[in-house]
XYZ file of C-alpha atoms in Angstrom:
592
model
C 0.000 0.000 0.000
C 2.799 2.307 0.979
C 4.610 1.503 -2.266
C 1.497 2.363 -4.248
C 1.325 5.769 -2.596
C 4.983 6.424 -3.479
C 4.282 5.538 -7.111
C 1.292 7.894 -7.127
C 3.378 10.747 -5.632
C 6.135 10.211 -8.171
C 3.548 10.249 -10.990
C 1.995 13.494 -9.717
C 5.487 15.079 -9.469
C 6.353 14.004 -13.025
C 3.083 15.394 -14.370
C 3.727 18.678 -12.485
C 7.230 18.980 -13.930
C 5.917 18.272 -17.421
C 3.194 20.901 -17.097
C 5.732 23.398 -15.730
C 8.000 22.849 -18.721
C 5.128 23.393 -21.157
C 3.910 26.490 -19.343
C 7.145 28.209 -18.376
C 9.852 26.733 -20.557
C 8.041 27.717 -23.759
C 7.372 31.180 -22.296
C 11.047 31.604 -21.497
C 11.936 30.578 -25.022
C 9.459 33.047 -26.431
C 10.769 35.746 -24.151
C 14.294 35.008 -25.289
C 13.108 35.188 -28.881
C 11.299 38.415 -28.093
C 14.426 39.860 -26.527
C 16.329 38.939 -29.681
C 13.839 40.871 -31.743
C 14.011 43.790 -29.333
C 17.781 43.822 -29.618
C 17.571 43.681 -33.425
C 15.048 46.493 -33.348
C 17.326 48.531 -31.076
C 20.232 48.115 -33.520
C 18.158 49.125 -36.557
C 19.776 51.922 -38.591
C 17.864 54.358 -40.773
C 18.901 55.818 -44.128
C 17.600 58.081 -46.884
C 16.449 56.521 -50.148
C 17.788 59.543 -52.048
C 21.040 59.840 -50.072
C 22.150 56.348 -49.012
C 25.253 57.782 -47.312
C 23.030 59.034 -44.473
C 22.943 56.559 -41.558
C 21.135 57.399 -38.308
C 20.143 55.237 -35.314
C 16.595 56.628 -35.195
C 13.797 57.338 -37.668
C 13.340 60.936 -38.767
C 14.047 63.264 -41.680
C 17.054 63.259 -44.009
C 19.365 66.137 -42.973
C 20.061 66.853 -46.657
C 16.702 66.710 -48.451
C 14.159 66.355 -45.642
C 12.641 63.083 -46.905
C 11.455 60.472 -44.367
C 14.232 58.037 -43.466
C 13.663 54.359 -44.189
C 15.076 51.243 -42.440
C 18.550 50.478 -43.766
C 19.317 46.991 -44.977
C 21.214 45.054 -42.330
C 24.785 44.097 -43.154
C 24.713 41.229 -45.596
C 26.558 38.039 -44.714
C 29.120 36.877 -47.227
C 30.312 40.350 -48.313
C 34.070 40.792 -48.552
C 35.853 43.457 -46.507
C 35.823 46.108 -49.250
C 32.322 45.408 -50.543
C 29.186 47.335 -49.610
C 25.527 47.200 -50.520
C 22.900 49.803 -51.524
C 19.144 49.423 -51.416
C 17.248 48.946 -54.676
C 15.200 52.047 -53.843
C 18.340 54.153 -53.421
C 19.685 52.780 -56.712
C 16.565 53.888 -58.563
C 16.188 57.312 -56.949
C 19.867 58.207 -57.408
C 19.683 56.975 -61.031
C 22.665 54.655 -60.571
C 23.323 52.843 -63.839
C 25.824 50.159 -64.725
C 27.329 48.862 -67.975
C 29.142 45.690 -68.977
C 32.754 46.261 -69.996
C 33.605 44.995 -73.468
C 36.146 45.649 -76.158
C 35.343 46.651 -79.697
C 34.762 43.122 -80.978
C 32.070 40.540 -80.324
C 31.369 37.051 -81.564
C 29.731 36.098 -84.862
C 31.776 38.606 -86.855
C 30.048 41.529 -85.185
C 31.882 44.760 -84.384
C 30.658 46.604 -81.286
C 31.079 50.376 -81.038
C 30.543 52.786 -78.153
C 28.757 56.039 -78.885
C 26.644 58.917 -77.724
C 23.400 60.575 -78.832
C 23.736 64.134 -80.129
C 21.346 66.675 -81.565
C 20.998 66.505 -85.343
C 22.868 69.657 -86.354
C 21.181 69.681 -89.744
C 17.795 70.084 -88.013
C 18.954 72.716 -85.501
C 18.203 76.403 -85.849
C 19.014 79.666 -84.105
C 16.164 82.148 -83.668
C 17.523 85.691 -84.066
C 16.136 89.185 -83.774
C 16.026 91.107 -87.041
C 16.083 94.485 -85.306
C 17.658 95.922 -82.173
C 15.731 96.921 -79.075
C 14.588 95.859 -75.624
C 12.733 92.608 -74.903
C 9.459 93.744 -73.337
C 8.087 90.214 -73.012
C 9.687 86.789 -73.516
C 7.123 84.044 -74.020
C 9.581 81.139 -73.704
C 9.747 80.127 -70.057
C 12.323 77.350 -69.904
C 14.847 75.218 -71.745
C 13.190 72.102 -73.163
C 9.952 73.896 -74.065
C 8.300 72.771 -77.294
C 7.545 75.534 -79.812
C 5.770 75.598 -83.179
C 6.542 77.572 -86.319
C 4.660 80.885 -86.246
C 4.361 80.897 -82.440
C 4.877 84.256 -80.694
C 8.259 84.091 -78.974
C 8.873 87.650 -77.816
C 7.712 91.249 -78.014
C 10.415 93.874 -78.582
C 10.466 97.660 -78.303
C 12.759 99.018 -81.026
C 13.532 102.757 -81.327
C 14.855 102.302 -84.891
C 11.728 100.422 -85.920
C 9.620 103.165 -84.332
C 11.468 105.759 -86.456
C 11.126 103.615 -89.609
C 7.332 103.480 -89.175
C 7.196 107.234 -89.005
C 9.231 107.346 -92.211
C 6.701 105.020 -93.868
C 3.729 107.210 -92.861
C 5.520 110.288 -94.240
C 6.629 108.506 -97.439
C 3.085 107.195 -98.009
C 1.865 110.764 -98.370
C 4.584 111.344 -100.998
C 4.328 108.051 -102.893
C 2.867 109.743 -105.992
C 5.600 112.343 -106.225
C 8.476 110.241 -104.852
C 7.705 106.564 -105.573
C 11.364 105.507 -105.261
C 11.550 106.863 -101.708
C 8.260 105.165 -100.780
C 9.444 101.822 -102.178
C 12.808 102.089 -100.375
C 11.092 102.684 -97.005
C 8.821 99.646 -97.478
C 11.773 97.442 -98.471
C 13.637 98.584 -95.369
C 10.801 97.300 -93.201
C 10.705 94.027 -95.134
C 14.399 93.490 -94.337
C 13.385 93.603 -90.685
C 10.980 90.729 -91.416
C 7.773 92.758 -91.242
C 5.094 91.166 -93.408
C 3.178 92.937 -96.178
C 0.071 92.896 -93.982
C 1.911 94.546 -91.091
C 3.356 97.238 -93.353
C -0.024 97.919 -94.988
C -1.684 98.123 -91.582
C 0.807 100.762 -90.403
C 0.366 102.738 -93.627
C -3.445 102.550 -93.584
C -3.904 103.386 -89.897
C -1.256 106.087 -89.852
C -0.370 104.942 -86.323
C 3.052 103.889 -85.097
C 3.278 100.611 -83.153
C 5.579 100.718 -80.137
C 6.197 96.982 -79.682
C 6.750 94.394 -82.383
C 6.361 90.606 -82.158
C 9.015 88.006 -82.984
C 7.575 84.750 -84.338
C 9.238 81.318 -84.464
C 10.598 80.511 -87.905
C 10.878 76.760 -87.159
C 9.330 74.122 -84.906
C 11.350 72.241 -82.295
C 12.604 72.128 -78.709
C 14.343 75.055 -77.025
C 17.815 73.721 -76.253
C 19.209 76.990 -74.901
C 17.838 80.396 -73.874
C 20.343 83.079 -74.813
C 18.452 86.132 -73.505
C 16.116 87.095 -70.686
C 13.135 89.441 -70.475
C 14.333 93.058 -70.201
C 17.610 92.462 -72.078
C 18.750 94.924 -74.734
C 19.573 93.117 -77.971
C 21.290 93.973 -81.233
C 20.143 93.313 -84.781
C 20.936 89.702 -85.684
C 21.567 88.686 -82.058
C 20.585 85.068 -81.269
C 17.624 84.749 -78.913
C 17.125 80.976 -78.714
C 18.720 77.757 -79.903
C 16.071 75.392 -81.221
C 16.666 71.677 -81.732
C 14.392 69.491 -83.802
C 14.676 66.147 -82.009
C 12.470 64.175 -84.403
C 15.790 62.777 -85.616
C 19.068 62.543 -83.687
C 22.643 61.573 -84.399
C 24.341 58.542 -82.893
C 28.082 59.276 -82.988
C 30.481 56.334 -82.608
C 34.272 56.209 -82.298
C 36.097 53.997 -84.803
C 39.717 53.039 -84.161
C 42.370 53.900 -86.701
C 43.275 50.258 -87.366
C 39.672 49.372 -88.297
C 38.646 52.303 -90.467
C 38.792 50.108 -93.573
C 35.994 47.875 -92.203
C 33.313 50.573 -92.363
C 31.495 52.311 -95.194
C 28.397 54.420 -95.735
C 25.149 52.526 -96.022
C 26.070 49.689 -93.640
C 23.240 48.629 -91.337
C 23.880 49.282 -87.674
C 21.863 48.074 -84.657
C 21.717 50.574 -81.820
C 20.919 49.722 -78.188
C 20.781 51.813 -75.012
C 20.496 51.103 -71.285
C 17.144 52.899 -71.185
C 15.630 50.239 -73.484
C 17.915 47.278 -72.840
C 15.789 44.712 -74.692
C 15.121 46.758 -77.804
C 17.258 47.264 -80.913
C 16.928 50.255 -83.230
C 17.972 49.860 -86.873
C 19.781 52.594 -88.789
C 22.358 52.989 -91.541
C 25.824 54.503 -91.432
C 25.268 58.019 -92.760
C 28.685 59.629 -92.406
C 32.300 58.687 -91.697
C 34.550 61.602 -90.794
C 37.285 61.991 -93.431
C 39.644 63.557 -90.856
C 41.371 61.461 -88.176
C 41.449 62.859 -84.645
C 45.203 62.860 -84.008
C 44.757 62.977 -80.238
C 42.488 59.929 -79.901
C 43.499 58.160 -83.139
C 39.833 57.645 -84.035
C 37.314 58.864 -86.593
C 33.647 59.590 -86.042
C 31.049 57.280 -87.550
C 27.501 58.595 -87.563
C 24.038 57.145 -87.951
C 20.774 59.125 -88.089
C 18.059 57.716 -85.820
C 14.335 58.298 -86.113
C 13.225 59.844 -82.828
C 9.559 60.729 -83.363
C 8.683 58.773 -80.209
C 11.246 60.814 -78.238
C 13.110 57.663 -77.224
C 16.634 59.076 -77.517
C 17.885 61.972 -75.385
C 21.003 63.959 -76.352
C 23.853 62.879 -74.086
C 22.592 59.292 -73.761
C 25.205 56.544 -74.156
C 24.475 53.967 -76.856
C 26.090 50.878 -78.293
C 26.241 50.073 -81.993
C 26.691 46.662 -83.596
C 27.546 46.057 -87.229
C 27.342 42.432 -88.336
C 29.177 40.580 -91.058
C 32.598 42.042 -90.227
C 35.781 39.997 -90.564
C 38.912 41.239 -88.825
C 41.599 39.702 -86.640
C 42.552 43.087 -85.217
C 41.918 43.607 -81.532
C 40.692 46.848 -80.044
C 41.485 48.406 -76.707
C 39.250 47.912 -73.682
C 37.297 51.157 -73.189
C 34.859 52.566 -70.635
C 32.767 55.783 -70.545
C 34.454 58.784 -68.920
C 31.466 59.072 -66.537
C 32.560 55.843 -64.856
C 35.956 57.204 -63.795
C 36.812 59.113 -60.616
C 40.221 60.799 -60.415
C 42.390 61.817 -57.509
C 45.797 62.914 -58.757
C 47.274 60.147 -60.879
C 44.968 57.600 -59.264
C 41.882 56.557 -61.222
C 39.126 54.391 -59.753
C 35.830 52.851 -60.826
C 33.123 50.969 -58.953
C 32.498 47.310 -59.820
C 29.088 45.675 -59.323
C 30.349 42.386 -57.950
C 27.039 40.508 -57.868
C 24.833 40.597 -60.994
C 21.726 39.855 -58.910
C 22.416 42.207 -55.970
C 23.414 45.912 -55.672
C 26.802 45.043 -54.154
C 29.760 47.252 -55.121
C 33.499 47.470 -54.671
C 36.050 50.126 -55.617
C 38.658 49.107 -58.195
C 41.843 51.023 -59.009
C 42.556 51.140 -62.750
C 45.212 52.441 -65.121
C 43.968 54.560 -68.022
C 45.435 55.046 -71.471
C 44.308 57.509 -74.131
C 41.002 59.317 -74.117
C 38.922 58.142 -77.077
C 36.039 60.553 -77.581
C 33.836 60.224 -74.482
C 35.601 57.004 -73.457
C 38.921 56.063 -71.871
C 41.198 53.213 -72.809
C 41.798 50.868 -69.845
C 45.298 49.416 -69.609
C 44.986 47.623 -66.255
C 42.386 46.860 -63.600
C 39.376 45.683 -65.643
C 38.487 42.789 -67.887
C 35.746 42.063 -70.409
C 32.329 41.368 -68.836
C 33.073 43.322 -65.628
C 29.994 45.366 -64.667
C 30.841 48.950 -63.676
C 28.908 52.011 -62.503
C 28.579 54.501 -65.377
C 26.044 56.934 -63.916
C 25.750 58.067 -60.292
C 29.404 57.272 -59.573
C 29.780 60.094 -57.032
C 26.733 58.826 -55.123
C 28.181 55.309 -54.925
C 31.525 56.766 -53.806
C 29.807 58.766 -51.054
C 28.031 55.609 -49.861
C 31.384 53.787 -49.760
C 32.940 56.552 -47.662
C 30.088 56.563 -45.165
C 30.222 52.784 -44.767
C 33.957 52.935 -44.120
C 34.894 51.165 -47.367
C 37.659 52.012 -49.813
C 36.712 55.068 -51.873
C 38.158 57.800 -54.061
C 39.225 59.971 -51.103
C 39.648 57.139 -48.603
C 41.915 54.640 -50.293
C 42.615 52.582 -47.161
C 39.001 52.348 -45.965
C 37.783 53.114 -42.440
C 35.116 55.500 -41.158
C 35.339 59.123 -42.363
C 33.625 62.310 -41.254
C 30.211 62.817 -42.843
C 29.671 66.450 -42.054
C 26.696 65.549 -39.819
C 28.856 64.257 -36.968
C 29.741 67.489 -35.247
C 31.155 70.062 -37.665
C 31.751 72.536 -34.881
C 34.247 70.262 -33.184
C 36.380 69.572 -36.241
C 38.914 72.341 -35.729
C 39.458 71.474 -32.072
C 39.493 67.703 -32.393
C 43.010 66.581 -33.268
C 41.866 63.006 -33.839
C 39.566 64.209 -36.616
C 42.411 66.013 -38.327
C 44.630 62.971 -37.937
C 41.917 60.756 -39.419
C 41.412 63.092 -42.356
C 45.144 63.138 -43.052
C 45.170 59.367 -43.227
C 42.463 59.481 -45.875
C 44.209 61.945 -48.158
C 46.574 61.340 -51.023
C 50.064 60.864 -49.664
C 51.501 64.315 -48.967
C 54.628 65.091 -50.964
C 57.129 67.378 -49.292
C 57.676 70.540 -51.316
C 59.065 73.975 -50.549
C 57.001 76.672 -48.854
C 57.476 78.875 -51.933
C 55.851 76.256 -54.176
C 52.890 75.923 -51.800
C 52.488 79.706 -51.735
C 52.347 79.777 -55.538
C 49.627 77.128 -55.440
C 47.825 79.260 -52.867
C 47.545 82.076 -55.414
C 45.829 79.648 -57.806
C 43.546 78.544 -54.966
C 42.647 82.200 -54.257
C 41.582 82.589 -57.902
C 39.525 79.395 -57.567
C 37.672 80.853 -54.567
C 36.884 84.046 -56.506
C 35.657 81.923 -59.423
C 33.452 79.925 -57.032
C 32.016 83.161 -55.578
C 31.133 84.350 -59.100
C 29.276 81.069 -59.705
C 27.345 81.628 -56.472
C 26.093 84.938 -57.885
C 25.407 83.558 -61.399
C 27.883 86.098 -62.829
C 29.027 84.204 -65.924
C 31.178 87.050 -67.278
C 33.039 87.333 -63.971
C 33.487 83.543 -63.980
C 35.288 83.887 -67.313
C 37.466 86.690 -65.933
C 38.433 84.754 -62.807
C 39.125 81.548 -64.747
C 41.523 83.463 -66.996
C 43.279 84.914 -63.941
C 43.583 81.380 -62.579
C 45.130 80.206 -65.831
C 47.581 83.113 -65.729
C 48.719 82.343 -62.186
C 48.798 78.607 -62.931
C 51.355 79.270 -65.669
C 53.502 81.158 -63.106
C 53.827 78.151 -60.786
C 57.559 77.361 -60.958
C 58.115 73.633 -61.412
C 61.850 74.179 -60.795
C 60.965 74.500 -57.119
C 60.187 70.765 -57.139
C 63.358 68.839 -56.381
C 61.831 65.369 -56.434
C 61.091 63.313 -59.578
C 57.848 61.973 -58.072
C 56.706 65.518 -57.275
C 57.465 66.549 -60.881
C 55.347 63.712 -62.254
C 52.399 64.450 -59.964
C 52.450 68.173 -60.703
C 52.694 67.740 -64.494
C 49.641 65.469 -64.467
C 47.576 67.680 -62.163
C 48.571 70.948 -63.821
C 47.442 69.573 -67.195
C 43.987 68.655 -65.838
C 43.521 71.971 -63.979
C 44.486 73.897 -67.094
C 42.058 71.916 -69.285
C 39.135 72.456 -66.896
C 39.822 76.178 -66.364
C 40.212 76.688 -70.118
C 36.839 75.044 -70.720
C 35.257 77.400 -68.174
C 36.820 80.459 -69.830
C 35.529 79.421 -73.270
C 31.802 79.450 -72.448
C 29.406 82.089 -71.138
C 26.714 79.528 -70.305
C 26.551 79.336 -66.508
C 25.438 75.683 -66.461
C 28.343 74.644 -68.696
C 30.688 76.639 -66.465
C 29.410 74.775 -63.401
C 29.858 71.437 -65.151
C 33.521 72.233 -65.903
C 33.915 73.656 -62.363
C 33.064 70.181 -61.051
C 36.134 68.752 -62.818
C 38.312 71.738 -61.863
C 37.386 71.179 -58.203
C 38.222 67.472 -58.359
C 41.694 68.131 -59.768
C 42.412 71.020 -57.379
C 41.359 68.868 -54.402
C 43.908 66.269 -55.490
C 46.548 69.002 -55.898
C 46.041 70.476 -52.437
C 45.912 67.020 -50.865
C 49.191 66.150 -52.560
C 51.180 69.364 -51.977
C 49.288 71.571 -49.483
C 48.974 75.378 -49.594
C 49.963 76.416 -46.024
C 46.285 76.852 -45.149
C 43.364 74.824 -43.818
C 40.888 73.934 -46.604
C 37.475 72.265 -46.373
C 36.402 69.681 -48.966
C 32.613 69.841 -49.368
C 30.203 67.627 -51.271
C 26.594 67.782 -52.484
C 25.035 64.518 -53.754
C 22.237 66.314 -55.661
C 24.492 68.043 -58.232
C 24.485 66.791 -61.820
C 21.207 64.866 -61.600
C 22.166 63.233 -58.283
C 25.614 62.170 -59.493
C 27.101 64.532 -56.911
C 30.084 66.912 -56.961
C 32.827 68.237 -54.661
C 34.196 71.749 -54.178
C 36.722 73.547 -51.949
C 36.050 76.202 -49.338
C 37.989 78.302 -46.836
C 35.179 78.043 -44.325
C 33.326 75.164 -42.750
C 29.925 76.695 -43.525
C 28.434 75.080 -46.647
C 27.667 77.511 -49.478
C 26.934 75.479 -52.618
C 28.198 77.006 -55.917
C 26.344 74.553 -58.181
C 22.770 75.865 -57.808
C 23.242 79.641 -57.550
C 20.819 81.005 -54.985
C 18.442 78.046 -55.231
C 20.080 75.573 -52.814
C 22.933 77.408 -51.111
C 23.140 75.146 -48.062
C 22.829 71.780 -49.827
C 25.903 69.728 -48.983
C 28.265 68.698 -46.217
C 31.926 68.784 -45.212
C 33.699 65.625 -46.306
C 37.284 66.373 -45.334
C 39.612 68.934 -43.776
C 42.962 69.408 -45.512
C 45.646 70.965 -43.314
């Protein structure tokens, strides 16, 4: 009996333990799981879909553009040390595009050519004023506006036209006695493109019109506004550039050793990244009879039908011509938009995983420039996938994730500009960190650095002129920069390495500043200023100028490709948008 009771007690205890495990063990497991999730939630980082370089521990607004931050993708397992990942949303919003590297030859006796879409010059026109005066009203609001032949473009007050009307009214009263004078006055008005109806109306009414209309002589798209409302203009002065984009040119570069393979009338298949699965047929329309001695290429052109507005000027395209037989090899080339420079160092970004937006910086060696492409001597191979649009944005993302980048060749976390700008001057560790991320400093004399400082001073004045949209002053300051650049004495450099670096950098600075001085279009000036800034940053990093300089960056410049510039002060004043977005940007580096 006693033994039975013991068995019963043991059974009750076992059942109790089993129930306890079900009730509390499972709860503990769930709580542990819950705590895991809480920890994961606590470690969640937030980023901006437009500016993936922004990383914050809490949700909120992007400090650059004000958009709502989104959860950042957690670090992906399996990535190598120098690789980093962007979100698909960030890729789309920043317009990051990639291309497959290939040489000029493909299989099946097909030659592949790299090219670019341009406006059809034969269909372009310049709308001019046929008389001098003041533009009272300009009816064209923006570049890219569609206009039709006969459309009213502007209304102009012209003192000379006012006087000529008075002459007509007087001559009309004398046309019986002085017919030659009357005819001469009417012809004078016709030379100013007044119609017979307009002239007859003035003569019949006996009233002088103060303002005269200017009508479009062609239909097309306004590619450039050359005047503004209120401007005084001269007779024959261009008012607008008008492009008819119903047809466009596809210009391709043909290497010297393969010129004999091409002829007019050959069929060419054209493809573009915008319509990756579609081919457009055309025929070779023109082959330049003059060889470009700098690139050792000639231009081959095809005219493309563009009534559906598929092709945009500036778009990169690829051309394939079949049925070619040649054993000659061509150089490996990539678009210039894929390349980032810092001194003699050139880098690109490789998309390492075809199925995922995973990237890695790759140092390359460039050869000759071939049109809008560069020859690649080392660092890439056929079928590598590289970033060709949005390169600056990818570079900024690499910097913020502590990966190797253009201005951070060893990797490691860099200052973002949102991590305490005010403490940068006082914090020696920041300055030390920035120095480690620069190009290696070459020791040069104080006199050489002071000569560079004069060039830098001209750069700052040029930047200030861009801030104020003063295109004429930009030209003046760029010419002063070129003058002082030519005065930099290379004999002050005692080291062969220093000579080589300076010769390379001086050539690039000169080319960019010359391009700025040769155009009065403020947008073109800003585009060349982007390249000037890049080369001058490399110069100051390499040699120094006996002064603290701030390297600043805005990711929204150039259709979200981004651009750098230099400043004497930590406060961000953006030269790329005029007065529109003065504070857009951040400090990326401090050069001592």
